Amino acid sequence: MKKLFLLFILIVKFTDAQSLELVNRDYIYTKTINTSKKKKEIYPILKKWLTDNSLQYFINTDDPHLNILSYIERLPLMHYNDTQSTFPSFTSTVEIKNRKVIYKASHIVFQDNYEGMTNIKNDYSSLLNRITILTSHINELENRLNEERDENRKSEIRAELDIENKKLNLVNAVDEKLLDYFMGNVDIISKMVNDTY
């Protein structure tokens, strides 16, 4: 029953992530942008944008024959809790076709820091695991709180619940900010290829 519950949490979180899907053990955000422009017009626009913003983006692939641009983006420091933080990064791939652009964000990596000392790289599934474990622990604490009769013990459980909820809020914020970056990239690309930037 517990495994089924954890699977349900993962499915709910996965659904919340909108277009993030698991492909070959990598979570990928995909969005198609329609435009009236042809691919020979689109490529130079996007290439110029990446070149102009070279301090923010590191161009990984620049292939005008295949009409593919990819770049790595490293995000600012985000916190899981008081002692754990991360620098998320991901690879954006822009595939240019006639009258449309396919944007994909993949290879999501979290460079995690524990108490400012350890540097461990994790993937997106590690973030989902954090969310699942915290949610499961919160549910267990709520069940214990409902069953507990001793008021002192109830007070201890409430304090622990507050701490765990704060942790969950911070981890969820990392997930939401990541999705905001993906959608922000789509918005910028859409405006550029539709002359509204």
Short mmCIF file of C-alpha atoms in Angstrom, two decimals:
data_model
loop_
_atom_site.label_atom_id
_atom_site.label_comp_id
_atom_site.label_asym_id
_atom_site.label_seq_id
_atom_site.Cartn_x
_atom_site.Cartn_y
_atom_site.Cartn_z
CA MET A 1 0.00 0.00 0.00
CA LYS A 2 2.86 2.37 0.85
CA LYS A 3 4.50 1.73 -2.56
CA LEU A 4 1.19 2.45 -4.28
CA PHE A 5 0.89 5.70 -2.34
CA LEU A 6 4.44 6.76 -3.33
CA LEU A 7 3.68 5.92 -6.95
CA PHE A 8 0.55 8.07 -6.74
CA ILE A 9 2.60 11.00 -5.40
CA LEU A 10 5.08 10.61 -8.26
CA ILE A 11 2.25 10.52 -10.81
CA VAL A 12 0.64 13.65 -9.32
CA LYS A 13 3.98 15.47 -9.28
CA PHE A 14 4.70 14.29 -12.82
CA THR A 15 1.31 15.59 -13.96
CA ASP A 16 1.97 18.92 -12.23
CA ALA A 17 5.18 19.27 -14.20
CA GLN A 18 3.06 19.70 -17.34
CA SER A 19 5.17 18.72 -20.31
CA LEU A 20 8.03 17.02 -18.47
CA GLU A 21 8.19 13.44 -19.62
CA LEU A 22 10.58 10.59 -18.95
CA VAL A 23 12.44 9.52 -22.11
CA ASN A 24 15.37 7.10 -21.90
CA ARG A 25 15.89 7.86 -18.18
CA ASP A 26 15.96 11.63 -18.83
CA TYR A 27 13.17 14.07 -18.01
CA ILE A 28 12.43 16.34 -20.97
CA TYR A 29 10.29 19.47 -21.26
CA THR A 30 9.03 19.91 -24.84
CA LYS A 31 7.09 22.75 -26.40
CA THR A 32 6.30 23.50 -30.04
CA ILE A 33 6.22 27.15 -31.12
CA ASN A 34 4.39 28.07 -34.31
CA THR A 35 5.51 30.95 -36.50
CA SER A 36 4.91 32.35 -39.98
CA LYS A 37 8.67 32.35 -40.69
CA LYS A 38 10.60 29.74 -42.63
CA LYS A 39 13.55 27.92 -41.10
CA LYS A 40 16.13 29.90 -43.10
CA GLU A 41 14.77 33.07 -41.42
CA ILE A 42 14.49 31.58 -37.93
CA TYR A 43 17.99 30.16 -37.53
CA PRO A 44 19.89 33.49 -37.77
CA ILE A 45 17.48 35.16 -35.33
CA LEU A 46 17.99 32.51 -32.66
CA LYS A 47 21.75 32.23 -33.29
CA LYS A 48 22.12 36.01 -32.83
CA TRP A 49 20.12 35.87 -29.60
CA LEU A 50 22.40 33.16 -28.18
CA THR A 51 25.55 34.93 -29.33
CA ASP A 52 24.37 38.24 -27.84
CA ASN A 53 23.73 36.46 -24.53
CA SER A 54 26.89 34.34 -24.45
CA LEU A 55 27.53 35.18 -20.78
CA GLN A 56 24.24 33.52 -19.86
CA TYR A 57 24.22 30.62 -22.35
CA PHE A 58 27.01 28.27 -23.45
CA ILE A 59 26.34 27.13 -27.04
CA ASN A 60 26.72 23.38 -27.25
CA THR A 61 25.51 22.65 -30.80
CA ASP A 62 25.43 25.05 -33.72
CA ASP A 63 24.39 23.14 -36.83
CA PRO A 64 22.79 25.28 -39.57
CA HIS A 65 22.51 22.25 -41.90
CA LEU A 66 20.36 20.29 -39.45
CA ASN A 67 18.82 23.52 -38.11
CA ILE A 68 19.63 22.63 -34.52
CA LEU A 69 20.94 24.91 -31.79
CA SER A 70 21.57 23.70 -28.26
CA TYR A 71 22.91 25.52 -25.25
CA ILE A 72 23.58 24.91 -21.59
CA GLU A 73 22.01 27.17 -19.02
CA ARG A 74 23.12 27.28 -15.37
CA LEU A 75 20.66 28.79 -12.93
CA PRO A 76 21.34 30.74 -9.72
CA LEU A 77 21.73 29.04 -6.35
CA MET A 78 18.50 27.58 -4.94
CA HIS A 79 17.93 26.17 -1.45
CA TYR A 80 16.41 22.85 -0.36
CA ASN A 81 16.69 23.82 3.31
CA ASP A 82 19.06 25.63 5.71
CA THR A 83 22.03 23.33 5.04
CA GLN A 84 21.37 22.03 1.51
CA SER A 85 21.40 24.01 -1.72
CA THR A 86 21.82 23.40 -5.44
CA PHE A 87 22.89 24.97 -8.73
CA PRO A 88 20.48 23.58 -11.36
CA SER A 89 21.53 23.43 -14.99
CA PHE A 90 19.99 22.00 -18.14
CA THR A 91 20.51 21.72 -21.87
CA SER A 92 18.07 23.51 -24.17
CA THR A 93 17.76 22.22 -27.72
CA VAL A 94 16.03 24.25 -30.42
CA GLU A 95 15.06 22.30 -33.52
CA ILE A 96 14.01 24.60 -36.33
CA LYS A 97 11.51 23.46 -38.93
CA ASN A 98 9.44 25.35 -41.47
CA ARG A 99 6.99 27.56 -39.61
CA LYS A 100 7.71 26.00 -36.22
CA VAL A 101 10.38 25.66 -33.55
CA ILE A 102 10.58 22.69 -31.19
CA TYR A 103 12.10 23.65 -27.83
CA LYS A 104 13.36 20.91 -25.52
CA ALA A 105 14.94 21.22 -22.08
CA SER A 106 16.76 18.06 -21.00
CA HIS A 107 19.77 16.74 -19.09
CA ILE A 108 18.58 18.51 -15.96
CA VAL A 109 21.40 18.39 -13.41
CA PHE A 110 21.45 19.55 -9.82
CA GLN A 111 24.90 20.31 -8.42
CA ASP A 112 23.99 19.80 -4.77
CA ASN A 113 25.89 21.28 -1.85
CA TYR A 114 25.56 19.91 1.68
CA GLU A 115 26.63 22.33 4.42
CA GLY A 116 28.76 24.14 1.87
CA MET A 117 31.21 21.26 1.54
CA THR A 118 30.05 18.33 -0.57
CA ASN A 119 29.40 18.73 -4.26
CA ILE A 120 27.19 15.96 -5.69
CA LYS A 121 25.50 15.91 -9.09
CA ASN A 122 21.97 14.57 -9.22
CA ASP A 123 19.34 14.37 -11.94
CA TYR A 124 15.68 15.43 -11.98
CA SER A 125 14.52 12.11 -10.52
CA SER A 126 16.45 12.96 -7.32
CA LEU A 127 14.31 16.09 -6.94
CA LEU A 128 11.14 14.03 -7.44
CA ASN A 129 12.42 11.55 -4.84
CA ARG A 130 12.96 14.39 -2.35
CA ILE A 131 9.39 15.57 -2.92
CA THR A 132 8.01 12.03 -2.58
CA ILE A 133 9.93 11.26 0.62
CA LEU A 134 8.98 14.57 2.25
CA THR A 135 5.31 14.18 1.27
CA SER A 136 5.25 10.63 2.60
CA HIS A 137 6.84 11.69 5.89
CA ILE A 138 4.35 14.56 6.25
CA ASN A 139 1.46 12.15 5.71
CA GLU A 140 2.88 9.78 8.33
CA LEU A 141 3.23 12.64 10.81
CA GLU A 142 -0.36 13.77 10.15
CA ASN A 143 -1.59 10.23 10.79
CA ARG A 144 0.40 10.05 14.02
CA LEU A 145 -0.97 13.43 15.06
CA ASN A 146 -4.55 12.25 14.50
CA GLU A 147 -3.95 9.08 16.55
CA GLU A 148 -1.93 10.68 19.36
CA ARG A 149 -3.73 11.37 22.65
CA ASP A 150 -0.91 12.93 24.67
CA GLU A 151 -0.93 16.74 24.26
CA ASN A 152 2.84 17.11 24.77
CA ARG A 153 3.53 14.53 22.11
CA LYS A 154 0.99 16.24 19.79
CA SER A 155 2.89 19.50 20.23
CA GLU A 156 6.18 17.78 19.24
CA ILE A 157 4.55 16.24 16.16
CA ARG A 158 3.11 19.64 15.13
CA ALA A 159 6.58 21.21 15.43
CA GLU A 160 8.07 18.44 13.29
CA LEU A 161 5.24 18.86 10.77
CA ASP A 162 5.99 22.59 10.48
CA ILE A 163 9.66 21.86 9.77
CA GLU A 164 8.83 19.18 7.16
CA ASN A 165 6.27 21.42 5.45
CA LYS A 166 8.84 24.21 5.18
CA LYS A 167 11.31 21.76 3.63
CA LEU A 168 8.67 20.57 1.16
CA ASN A 169 7.81 24.16 0.21
CA LEU A 170 11.48 24.90 -0.54
CA VAL A 171 11.93 21.75 -2.64
CA ASN A 172 8.69 22.45 -4.53
CA ALA A 173 9.94 26.00 -5.14
CA VAL A 174 13.09 24.60 -6.84
CA ASP A 175 10.86 22.48 -9.10
CA GLU A 176 8.55 25.41 -9.91
CA LYS A 177 11.45 27.79 -10.64
CA LEU A 178 12.95 25.26 -13.03
CA LEU A 179 9.67 24.99 -14.92
CA ASP A 180 9.41 28.80 -14.94
CA TYR A 181 12.82 28.96 -16.67
CA PHE A 182 11.69 26.48 -19.34
CA MET A 183 8.49 28.43 -19.98
CA GLY A 184 10.44 31.70 -19.97
CA ASN A 185 12.76 30.38 -22.69
CA VAL A 186 9.76 29.30 -24.75
CA ASP A 187 8.20 32.74 -24.30
CA ILE A 188 11.38 34.55 -25.43
CA ILE A 189 11.84 32.27 -28.46
CA SER A 190 8.16 32.64 -29.38
CA LYS A 191 8.40 36.44 -29.24
CA MET A 192 11.59 36.46 -31.34
CA VAL A 193 10.27 34.23 -34.10
CA ASN A 194 6.95 36.09 -34.16
CA ASP A 195 8.50 39.61 -34.12
CA THR A 196 7.02 40.57 -30.74
CA TYR A 197 10.31 40.62 -28.77
#
